[in-house]
PDB file of C-alpha atoms in Angstrom:
ATOM      1  CA  MET L   1       0.000   0.000   0.000  1.00 67.00           C
ATOM      2  CA  SER L   2       1.321   3.433  -0.909  1.00 83.00           C
ATOM      3  CA  LYS L   3       2.115   6.008   1.745  1.00 96.00           C
ATOM      4  CA  THR L   4       1.401   9.647   0.953  1.00 98.00           C
ATOM      5  CA  GLY L   5       3.196  12.388   2.840  1.00 98.00           C
ATOM      6  CA  LEU L   6       2.007  15.966   3.325  1.00 98.00           C
ATOM      7  CA  VAL L   7       4.842  18.524   3.160  1.00 98.00           C
ATOM      8  CA  VAL L   8       4.012  22.050   4.355  1.00 98.00           C
ATOM      9  CA  GLU L   9       6.406  24.903   3.621  1.00 98.00           C
ATOM     10  CA  GLY L  10       6.835  27.963   5.847  1.00 96.00           C
ATOM     11  CA  GLY L  11       7.360  31.567   4.800  1.00 94.00           C
ATOM     12  CA  GLY L  12       6.116  33.765   7.633  1.00 96.00           C
ATOM     13  CA  MET L  13       2.902  35.548   6.718  1.00 96.00           C
ATOM     14  CA  ARG L  14       2.995  33.940   3.268  1.00 96.00           C
ATOM     15  CA  GLY L  15       1.930  30.823   5.125  1.00 97.00           C
ATOM     16  CA  VAL L  16      -1.626  32.146   4.985  1.00 97.00           C
ATOM     17  CA  TYR L  17      -1.852  30.622   1.486  1.00 97.00           C
ATOM     18  CA  GLY L  18      -1.042  27.181   2.894  1.00 98.00           C
ATOM     19  CA  CYS L  19      -3.501  27.847   5.693  1.00 97.00           C
ATOM     20  CA  GLY L  20      -6.216  28.202   3.044  1.00 98.00           C
ATOM     21  CA  VAL L  21      -5.219  24.972   1.304  1.00 98.00           C
ATOM     22  CA  LEU L  22      -5.257  23.021   4.568  1.00 98.00           C
ATOM     23  CA  ASP L  23      -8.626  24.456   5.606  1.00 98.00           C
ATOM     24  CA  ALA L  24     -10.000  23.243   2.273  1.00 98.00           C
ATOM     25  CA  PHE L  25      -8.551  19.802   3.017  1.00 98.00           C
ATOM     26  CA  LEU L  26     -10.399  19.775   6.337  1.00 98.00           C
ATOM     27  CA  GLU L  27     -13.649  20.821   4.668  1.00 98.00           C
ATOM     28  CA  ASN L  28     -13.304  17.924   2.232  1.00 98.00           C
ATOM     29  CA  GLY L  29     -12.167  15.255   4.670  1.00 97.00           C
ATOM     30  CA  ILE L  30      -8.679  14.908   3.157  1.00 98.00           C
ATOM     31  CA  LYS L  31      -6.296  13.066   5.481  1.00 96.00           C
ATOM     32  CA  PHE L  32      -2.737  11.768   5.343  1.00 98.00           C
ATOM     33  CA  PRO L  33      -0.811   9.080   7.226  1.00 97.00           C
ATOM     34  CA  TYR L  34       2.293  11.289   7.348  1.00 98.00           C
ATOM     35  CA  SER L  35       2.966  15.018   7.590  1.00 98.00           C
ATOM     36  CA  ILE L  36       6.004  17.253   7.971  1.00 98.00           C
ATOM     37  CA  GLY L  37       6.019  21.033   8.401  1.00 98.00           C
ATOM     38  CA  VAL L  38       8.542  23.846   8.619  1.00 98.00           C
ATOM     39  CA  SER L  39       8.332  27.166  10.458  1.00 97.00           C
ATOM     40  CA  ALA L  40       4.913  28.771   9.856  1.00 97.00           C
ATOM     41  CA  GLY L  41       4.067  25.624   7.922  1.00 97.00           C
ATOM     42  CA  SER L  42       4.541  23.550  11.059  1.00 98.00           C
ATOM     43  CA  ALA L  43       1.986  25.678  12.906  1.00 97.00           C
ATOM     44  CA  ASN L  44      -0.433  25.370   9.988  1.00 98.00           C
ATOM     45  CA  MET L  45       0.136  21.632   9.992  1.00 98.00           C
ATOM     46  CA  ALA L  46      -0.566  21.384  13.718  1.00 98.00           C
ATOM     47  CA  SER L  47      -4.009  22.989  13.433  1.00 98.00           C
ATOM     48  CA  PHE L  48      -4.732  20.736  10.450  1.00 98.00           C
ATOM     49  CA  ILE L  49      -3.836  17.618  12.427  1.00 98.00           C
ATOM     50  CA  ALA L  50      -5.921  18.877  15.372  1.00 97.00           C
ATOM     51  CA  GLU L  51      -8.802  19.413  12.901  1.00 97.00           C
ATOM     52  CA  GLN L  52      -9.291  23.047  13.946  1.00 98.00           C
ATOM     53  CA  HIS L  53     -10.608  24.670  10.799  1.00 98.00           C
ATOM     54  CA  GLY L  54     -10.187  28.459  10.758  1.00 97.00           C
ATOM     55  CA  ARG L  55      -7.782  28.568  13.676  1.00 98.00           C
ATOM     56  CA  ASN L  56      -4.717  29.475  11.626  1.00 97.00           C
ATOM     57  CA  TYR L  57      -6.797  32.009   9.710  1.00 98.00           C
ATOM     58  CA  ARG L  58      -7.441  33.863  12.963  1.00 98.00           C
ATOM     59  CA  PHE L  59      -3.717  33.955  13.719  1.00 97.00           C
ATOM     60  CA  TYR L  60      -2.929  35.540  10.344  1.00 97.00           C
ATOM     61  CA  THR L  61      -5.887  37.930  10.079  1.00 97.00           C
ATOM     62  CA  ARG L  62      -6.612  38.855  13.697  1.00 97.00           C
ATOM     63  CA  TYR L  63      -3.788  38.277  16.156  1.00 97.00           C
ATOM     64  CA  SER L  64      -0.921  39.245  13.830  1.00 97.00           C
ATOM     65  CA  PHE L  65      -1.888  42.928  14.113  1.00 97.00           C
ATOM     66  CA  ASP L  66      -1.029  42.974  17.814  1.00 96.00           C
ATOM     67  CA  GLU L  67       2.460  44.382  18.334  1.00 96.00           C
ATOM     68  CA  ARG L  68       3.174  41.415  20.603  1.00 96.00           C
ATOM     69  CA  TYR L  69       2.893  39.175  17.535  1.00 97.00           C
ATOM     70  CA  MET L  70       5.543  40.975  15.492  1.00 97.00           C
ATOM     71  CA  SER L  71       7.071  44.400  15.864  1.00 96.00           C
ATOM     72  CA  LEU L  72      10.264  46.371  16.194  1.00 94.00           C
ATOM     73  CA  LYS L  73       9.314  46.869  19.836  1.00 95.00           C
ATOM     74  CA  ASN L  74       9.520  43.111  20.302  1.00 94.00           C
ATOM     75  CA  PHE L  75      12.928  43.090  18.673  1.00 95.00           C
ATOM     76  CA  VAL L  76      14.270  45.879  20.880  1.00 94.00           C
ATOM     77  CA  THR L  77      12.913  44.427  24.107  1.00 93.00           C
ATOM     78  CA  THR L  78      13.387  40.683  23.517  1.00 93.00           C
ATOM     79  CA  GLY L  79      15.773  40.306  20.582  1.00 93.00           C
ATOM     80  CA  SER L  80      13.045  38.673  18.496  1.00 95.00           C
ATOM     81  CA  PHE L  81      10.882  40.450  15.926  1.00 96.00           C
ATOM     82  CA  PHE L  82       8.244  37.741  16.252  1.00 96.00           C
ATOM     83  CA  GLY L  83       6.751  37.419  19.709  1.00 96.00           C
ATOM     84  CA  MET L  84       7.370  33.740  20.254  1.00 95.00           C
ATOM     85  CA  ASP L  85       5.954  33.625  23.775  1.00 96.00           C
ATOM     86  CA  TYR L  86       2.824  35.483  22.703  1.00 97.00           C
ATOM     87  CA  ILE L  87       2.252  33.324  19.613  1.00 97.00           C
ATOM     88  CA  TYR L  88       3.202  29.894  20.886  1.00 96.00           C
ATOM     89  CA  THR L  89       2.362  30.195  24.578  1.00 96.00           C
ATOM     90  CA  GLU L  90      -0.352  32.815  25.185  1.00 96.00           C
ATOM     91  CA  LEU L  91      -2.264  32.288  21.949  1.00 97.00           C
ATOM     92  CA  ASN L  92      -1.423  28.630  21.502  1.00 95.00           C
ATOM     93  CA  GLU L  93      -2.388  27.558  25.003  1.00 94.00           C
ATOM     94  CA  ASP L  94      -4.728  30.175  26.468  1.00 96.00           C
ATOM     95  CA  ILE L  95      -6.333  32.660  24.075  1.00 97.00           C
ATOM     96  CA  ASP L  96      -6.964  30.413  21.068  1.00 97.00           C
ATOM     97  CA  PRO L  97      -5.603  27.045  22.211  1.00 97.00           C
ATOM     98  CA  ILE L  98      -4.699  24.223  19.943  1.00 97.00           C
ATOM     99  CA  ASN L  99      -6.220  20.845  20.770  1.00 96.00           C
ATOM    100  CA  PHE L 100      -3.052  19.285  22.147  1.00 93.00           C
ATOM    101  CA  GLU L 101      -4.899  16.097  23.082  1.00 94.00           C
ATOM    102  CA  LYS L 102      -5.873  15.472  19.475  1.00 95.00           C
ATOM    103  CA  LEU L 103      -2.493  16.684  18.219  1.00 95.00           C
ATOM    104  CA  THR L 104      -0.532  14.250  20.378  1.00 92.00           C
ATOM    105  CA  ASN L 105      -2.912  11.293  20.141  1.00 94.00           C
ATOM    106  CA  THR L 106      -3.348  11.297  16.380  1.00 95.00           C
ATOM    107  CA  ASP L 107      -2.502   8.189  14.387  1.00 95.00           C
ATOM    108  CA  MET L 108      -0.706  10.405  11.873  1.00 96.00           C
ATOM    109  CA  GLU L 109       3.060  10.264  11.834  1.00 97.00           C
ATOM    110  CA  TYR L 110       4.321  13.843  11.794  1.00 98.00           C
ATOM    111  CA  TYR L 111       7.445  15.916  12.200  1.00 98.00           C
ATOM    112  CA  VAL L 112       8.369  19.530  12.902  1.00 98.00           C
ATOM    113  CA  VAL L 113      11.636  20.731  11.364  1.00 98.00           C
ATOM    114  CA  ALA L 114      14.144  22.919  13.197  1.00 98.00           C
ATOM    115  CA  THR L 115      17.834  23.704  12.649  1.00 98.00           C
ATOM    116  CA  ASP L 116      20.449  22.920  15.302  1.00 98.00           C
ATOM    117  CA  ALA L 117      22.218  26.209  16.030  1.00 98.00           C
ATOM    118  CA  VAL L 118      25.579  24.521  16.615  1.00 98.00           C
ATOM    119  CA  THR L 119      25.696  21.895  13.869  1.00 98.00           C
ATOM    120  CA  GLY L 120      23.541  23.647  11.265  1.00 97.00           C
ATOM    121  CA  LYS L 121      21.802  20.326  10.604  1.00 98.00           C
ATOM    122  CA  ALA L 122      18.075  19.755  10.377  1.00 98.00           C
ATOM    123  CA  VAL L 123      16.392  18.222  13.421  1.00 98.00           C
ATOM    124  CA  TYR L 124      13.027  16.511  13.073  1.00 98.00           C
ATOM    125  CA  PHE L 125      10.897  16.695  16.209  1.00 98.00           C
ATOM    126  CA  ASN L 126       8.093  14.119  16.404  1.00 97.00           C
ATOM    127  CA  LYS L 127       4.771  14.095  18.207  1.00 95.00           C
ATOM    128  CA  ASP L 128       6.393  12.733  21.380  1.00 96.00           C
ATOM    129  CA  ASP L 129       8.570  15.850  21.425  1.00 97.00           C
ATOM    130  CA  VAL L 130       5.475  18.014  20.894  1.00 96.00           C
ATOM    131  CA  GLU L 131       3.733  16.278  23.781  1.00 94.00           C
ATOM    132  CA  LYS L 132       6.758  16.878  26.028  1.00 95.00           C
ATOM    133  CA  HIS L 133       7.695  20.412  24.971  1.00 96.00           C
ATOM    134  CA  ARG L 134       4.407  21.710  23.533  1.00 93.00           C
ATOM    135  CA  GLY L 135       4.816  25.142  21.931  1.00 95.00           C
ATOM    136  CA  GLU L 136       8.593  25.198  22.293  1.00 97.00           C
ATOM    137  CA  VAL L 137       8.922  22.855  19.324  1.00 98.00           C
ATOM    138  CA  PHE L 138       7.013  25.276  17.085  1.00 97.00           C
ATOM    139  CA  LYS L 139       9.016  28.218  18.437  1.00 97.00           C
ATOM    140  CA  ALA L 140      12.217  26.412  17.481  1.00 98.00           C
ATOM    141  CA  SER L 141      10.928  25.692  13.987  1.00 98.00           C
ATOM    142  CA  SER L 142       9.972  29.353  13.478  1.00 97.00           C
ATOM    143  CA  ALA L 143      12.947  31.223  14.988  1.00 97.00           C
ATOM    144  CA  VAL L 144      14.205  33.082  11.897  1.00 97.00           C
ATOM    145  CA  PRO L 145      17.950  33.787  12.291  1.00 97.00           C
ATOM    146  CA  ALA L 146      18.813  37.462  12.896  1.00 95.00           C
ATOM    147  CA  MET L 147      15.098  38.232  13.339  1.00 95.00           C
ATOM    148  CA  CYS L 148      14.687  35.958  16.363  1.00 96.00           C
ATOM    149  CA  ARG L 149      16.763  34.592  19.175  1.00 96.00           C
ATOM    150  CA  PRO L 150      17.385  30.845  19.076  1.00 97.00           C
ATOM    151  CA  VAL L 151      15.088  28.624  21.125  1.00 98.00           C
ATOM    152  CA  GLU L 152      16.422  26.225  23.745  1.00 98.00           C
ATOM    153  CA  ILE L 153      15.084  22.688  24.051  1.00 98.00           C
ATOM    154  CA  ASP L 154      16.780  20.167  26.346  1.00 97.00           C
ATOM    155  CA  GLY L 155      19.948  22.239  26.499  1.00 97.00           C
ATOM    156  CA  ARG L 156      20.369  22.688  22.742  1.00 98.00           C
ATOM    157  CA  MET L 157      19.648  25.819  20.730  1.00 98.00           C
ATOM    158  CA  TYR L 158      17.568  25.850  17.562  1.00 98.00           C
ATOM    159  CA  PHE L 159      16.715  28.181  14.707  1.00 98.00           C
ATOM    160  CA  ASP L 160      14.079  28.110  11.981  1.00 98.00           C
ATOM    161  CA  GLY L 161      13.860  24.756  10.217  1.00 98.00           C
ATOM    162  CA  GLY L 162      13.942  26.496   6.859  1.00 97.00           C
ATOM    163  CA  VAL L 163      17.642  27.226   7.296  1.00 98.00           C
ATOM    164  CA  ALA L 164      18.550  23.560   6.904  1.00 97.00           C
ATOM    165  CA  ASP L 165      15.513  22.006   5.191  1.00 98.00           C
ATOM    166  CA  SER L 166      12.987  24.489   3.803  1.00 97.00           C
ATOM    167  CA  ILE L 167      10.966  21.908   1.878  1.00 98.00           C
ATOM    168  CA  PRO L 168      11.564  18.551   3.608  1.00 98.00           C
ATOM    169  CA  VAL L 169      10.414  16.369   0.740  1.00 98.00           C
ATOM    170  CA  LYS L 170      13.547  14.194   0.831  1.00 98.00           C
ATOM    171  CA  ARG L 171      12.946  13.490   4.500  1.00 98.00           C
ATOM    172  CA  ALA L 172       9.398  12.411   3.701  1.00 98.00           C
ATOM    173  CA  VAL L 173      10.657  10.084   0.971  1.00 98.00           C
ATOM    174  CA  SER L 174      13.319   8.629   3.267  1.00 98.00           C
ATOM    175  CA  ASP L 175      10.569   7.990   5.827  1.00 97.00           C
ATOM    176  CA  GLY L 176       8.819   5.762   3.327  1.00 97.00           C
ATOM    177  CA  CYS L 177       6.489   8.141   1.491  1.00 98.00           C
ATOM    178  CA  ASP L 178       6.228   7.097  -2.149  1.00 96.00           C
ATOM    179  CA  LYS L 179       3.880   9.984  -2.952  1.00 98.00           C
ATOM    180  CA  ILE L 180       4.003  13.612  -1.818  1.00 98.00           C
ATOM    181  CA  VAL L 181       1.420  16.358  -1.529  1.00 98.00           C
ATOM    182  CA  ALA L 182       3.389  19.590  -1.123  1.00 98.00           C
ATOM    183  CA  VAL L 183       1.861  22.881  -0.012  1.00 98.00           C
ATOM    184  CA  LEU L 184       4.275  25.622  -1.065  1.00 98.00           C
ATOM    185  CA  THR L 185       4.126  29.356  -0.460  1.00 96.00           C
ATOM    186  CA  GLN L 186       6.007  30.576  -3.535  1.00 96.00           C
ATOM    187  CA  PRO L 187       4.740  30.445  -7.145  1.00 95.00           C
ATOM    188  CA  ARG L 188       5.736  27.723  -9.561  1.00 93.00           C
ATOM    189  CA  GLY L 189       9.051  28.594 -11.197  1.00 92.00           C
ATOM    190  CA  TYR L 190      10.209  30.651  -8.217  1.00 94.00           C
ATOM    191  CA  VAL L 191      13.999  30.837  -7.912  1.00 95.00           C
ATOM    192  CA  LYS L 192      15.367  31.698  -4.499  1.00 95.00           C
ATOM    193  CA  ARG L 193      18.107  34.306  -4.473  1.00 95.00           C
ATOM    194  CA  PRO L 194      21.034  34.611  -2.038  1.00 94.00           C
ATOM    195  CA  GLU L 195      20.075  36.089   1.315  1.00 92.00           C
ATOM    196  CA  MET L 196      20.258  39.859   1.514  1.00 90.00           C
ATOM    197  CA  GLY L 197      22.157  41.697   4.233  1.00 90.00           C
ATOM    198  CA  LYS L 198      24.947  39.146   4.523  1.00 92.00           C
ATOM    199  CA  LYS L 199      27.258  41.472   6.470  1.00 92.00           C
ATOM    200  CA  LEU L 200      24.464  42.334   8.884  1.00 91.00           C
ATOM    201  CA  TYR L 201      23.331  38.809   9.655  1.00 94.00           C
ATOM    202  CA  LYS L 202      26.937  37.621   9.829  1.00 94.00           C
ATOM    203  CA  GLU L 203      27.503  40.123  12.620  1.00 95.00           C
ATOM    204  CA  MET L 204      24.203  39.390  14.376  1.00 94.00           C
ATOM    205  CA  LEU L 205      24.888  35.652  14.220  1.00 97.00           C
ATOM    206  CA  ARG L 206      28.579  35.814  15.124  1.00 96.00           C
ATOM    207  CA  ASP L 207      27.994  33.289  17.939  1.00 97.00           C
ATOM    208  CA  TYR L 208      26.523  30.833  15.416  1.00 98.00           C
ATOM    209  CA  PRO L 209      28.989  30.655  12.496  1.00 97.00           C
ATOM    210  CA  VAL L 210      27.528  27.403  11.160  1.00 97.00           C
ATOM    211  CA  ILE L 211      24.129  29.095  10.780  1.00 98.00           C
ATOM    212  CA  VAL L 212      25.780  31.874   8.796  1.00 97.00           C
ATOM    213  CA  LYS L 213      27.311  29.280   6.482  1.00 97.00           C
ATOM    214  CA  ALA L 214      23.961  27.535   6.089  1.00 97.00           C
ATOM    215  CA  MET L 215      22.240  30.815   5.237  1.00 96.00           C
ATOM    216  CA  ASN L 216      24.916  31.605   2.653  1.00 96.00           C
ATOM    217  CA  VAL L 217      24.028  28.450   0.694  1.00 96.00           C
ATOM    218  CA  ARG L 218      20.353  28.258   1.562  1.00 96.00           C
ATOM    219  CA  HIS L 219      19.226  29.491  -1.849  1.00 97.00           C
ATOM    220  CA  TYR L 220      21.227  26.779  -3.584  1.00 97.00           C
ATOM    221  CA  VAL L 221      19.801  23.998  -1.390  1.00 97.00           C
ATOM    222  CA  TYR L 222      16.281  25.377  -1.761  1.00 98.00           C
ATOM    223  CA  ASN L 223      16.448  25.529  -5.552  1.00 98.00           C
ATOM    224  CA  LYS L 224      17.876  22.012  -5.786  1.00 98.00           C
ATOM    225  CA  THR L 225      15.059  20.751  -3.596  1.00 98.00           C
ATOM    226  CA  LEU L 226      12.499  22.374  -5.890  1.00 98.00           C
ATOM    227  CA  GLU L 227      14.120  20.659  -8.874  1.00 98.00           C
ATOM    228  CA  TYR L 228      13.783  17.321  -7.082  1.00 98.00           C
ATOM    229  CA  LEU L 229      10.154  18.032  -6.220  1.00 98.00           C
ATOM    230  CA  TYR L 230       9.334  18.961  -9.818  1.00 98.00           C
ATOM    231  CA  LYS L 231      10.981  15.716 -10.946  1.00 98.00           C
ATOM    232  CA  LEU L 232       8.730  13.750  -8.591  1.00 98.00           C
ATOM    233  CA  GLU L 233       5.759  15.623 -10.008  1.00 98.00           C
ATOM    234  CA  GLN L 234       6.740  14.678 -13.561  1.00 98.00           C
ATOM    235  CA  GLU L 235       6.960  11.052 -12.437  1.00 97.00           C
ATOM    236  CA  GLY L 236       3.447  11.246 -11.013  1.00 97.00           C
ATOM    237  CA  ARG L 237       4.702  10.956  -7.450  1.00 98.00           C
ATOM    238  CA  ALA L 238       4.066  14.520  -6.272  1.00 98.00           C
ATOM    239  CA  PHE L 239       1.045  16.824  -6.236  1.00 98.00           C
ATOM    240  CA  LEU L 240       1.853  20.501  -5.730  1.00 98.00           C
ATOM    241  CA  PHE L 241      -0.146  23.460  -4.499  1.00 98.00           C
ATOM    242  CA  CYS L 242       1.519  26.798  -5.306  1.00 97.00           C
ATOM    243  CA  PRO L 243       0.143  30.353  -5.399  1.00 96.00           C
ATOM    244  CA  ASP L 244      -0.175  31.881  -8.856  1.00 91.00           C
ATOM    245  CA  ASN L 245       2.290  34.666  -8.169  1.00 74.00           C
ATOM    246  CA  GLU L 246       4.289  36.292  -5.427  1.00 65.00           C
ATOM    247  CA  ASP L 247       1.534  38.853  -4.695  1.00 66.00           C
ATOM    248  CA  ASN L 248       2.370  41.580  -2.218  1.00 83.00           C
ATOM    249  CA  VAL L 249       2.516  39.300   0.801  1.00 93.00           C
ATOM    250  CA  THR L 250       5.918  39.006   2.485  1.00 93.00           C
ATOM    251  CA  ILE L 251       7.004  37.222   5.634  1.00 95.00           C
ATOM    252  CA  ILE L 252       5.966  40.274   7.704  1.00 95.00           C
ATOM    253  CA  THR L 253       2.902  41.611   5.831  1.00 95.00           C
ATOM    254  CA  ARG L 254       0.266  43.219   8.054  1.00 93.00           C
ATOM    255  CA  ASN L 255      -2.242  44.246   5.392  1.00 95.00           C
ATOM    256  CA  LYS L 256      -5.426  42.414   6.330  1.00 96.00           C
ATOM    257  CA  GLU L 257      -7.036  42.633   2.903  1.00 95.00           C
ATOM    258  CA  GLU L 258      -3.948  41.175   1.217  1.00 95.00           C
ATOM    259  CA  LEU L 259      -3.743  38.370   3.766  1.00 96.00           C
ATOM    260  CA  ILE L 260      -7.411  37.456   3.330  1.00 97.00           C
ATOM    261  CA  THR L 261      -7.023  37.476  -0.461  1.00 95.00           C
ATOM    262  CA  PHE L 262      -4.005  35.183  -0.247  1.00 96.00           C
ATOM    263  CA  TYR L 263      -5.850  32.825   2.114  1.00 97.00           C
ATOM    264  CA  ASN L 264      -8.813  32.696  -0.259  1.00 97.00           C
ATOM    265  CA  GLU L 265      -6.452  31.897  -3.120  1.00 96.00           C
ATOM    266  CA  GLY L 266      -5.299  28.844  -1.196  1.00 97.00           C
ATOM    267  CA  VAL L 267      -8.877  27.724  -0.525  1.00 98.00           C
ATOM    268  CA  LEU L 268      -9.934  28.205  -4.150  1.00 98.00           C
ATOM    269  CA  ASP L 269      -6.834  26.472  -5.534  1.00 98.00           C
ATOM    270  CA  ALA L 270      -7.486  23.429  -3.358  1.00 98.00           C
ATOM    271  CA  GLU L 271     -11.202  23.316  -4.133  1.00 98.00           C
ATOM    272  CA  ALA L 272     -10.568  23.598  -7.868  1.00 98.00           C
ATOM    273  CA  ARG L 273      -8.251  20.595  -7.823  1.00 98.00           C
ATOM    274  CA  MET L 274     -10.028  18.487  -5.217  1.00 98.00           C
ATOM    275  CA  ASP L 275     -11.223  15.796  -7.635  1.00 98.00           C
ATOM    276  CA  GLU L 276      -7.761  15.589  -9.174  1.00 98.00           C
ATOM    277  CA  LEU L 277      -6.241  15.300  -5.696  1.00 98.00           C
ATOM    278  CA  ARG L 278      -8.595  12.469  -4.703  1.00 97.00           C
ATOM    279  CA  VAL L 279      -7.565  10.498  -7.783  1.00 97.00           C
ATOM    280  CA  PHE L 280      -3.889  11.070  -6.932  1.00 97.00           C
ATOM    281  CA  LEU L 281      -4.440   9.859  -3.373  1.00 96.00           C
ATOM    282  CA  GLN L 282      -6.265   6.729  -4.547  1.00 91.00           C
ATOM    283  CA  ASP L 283      -3.707   5.577  -7.124  1.00 71.00           C
TER     284      ASP L 283
END
């Protein structure tokens, strides 16, 4: 029997597109035996697994406008532009809590990707780690270098999973997935460029030289991964959801209308291809 893996890319506020796709999956009863998410994609994935339709949408279109969510004030006072404690502790556990019981008792095999701050290698937290550390796992996966401080878990420091493995399709394949459904946040044909502000982030990350090296080659690794994913698609082994264009949404967009439009694009894209997706999942 084939095993289909769901791969969910991050991208900060661009993740609202993936949020729309996953909400459409929930509306149509689409499920997977395996899932792996990165950064904002890991948070989207968690609400999907917990079957909490609309929850991620509220994060993007309601809570993100609070300065505690993301702001220069956060950066000055805590060293992190994104308010990790607000997002993954206050919101995640108290204000708009995720269903941790369902998240940790699911039959789905799933992983959250982070990057070890010392080795620069990808680390794949599983649902046992989520049960033990709760929101800390998602903080680690989303801690963008230079924009956020690293997150400590069991004495080790972690940065955003996208540094080491932005689209963890190869991990999914190595875990036995012979088919992939990938939810991306960049348009088809997107080519990632070298990171901007190299001198600045090199200075800000001087205590983490391996992360600097990883960021310097991140565009190359990302583009090679896309090539591999497109190859799987040509072979009939991958099904991709991508936005039509880059739009105006960036990783820190706070324009509500633009965010809602991008979310709706994800919903409509998934709905339009739902029959095609069902056939892919049944093959």
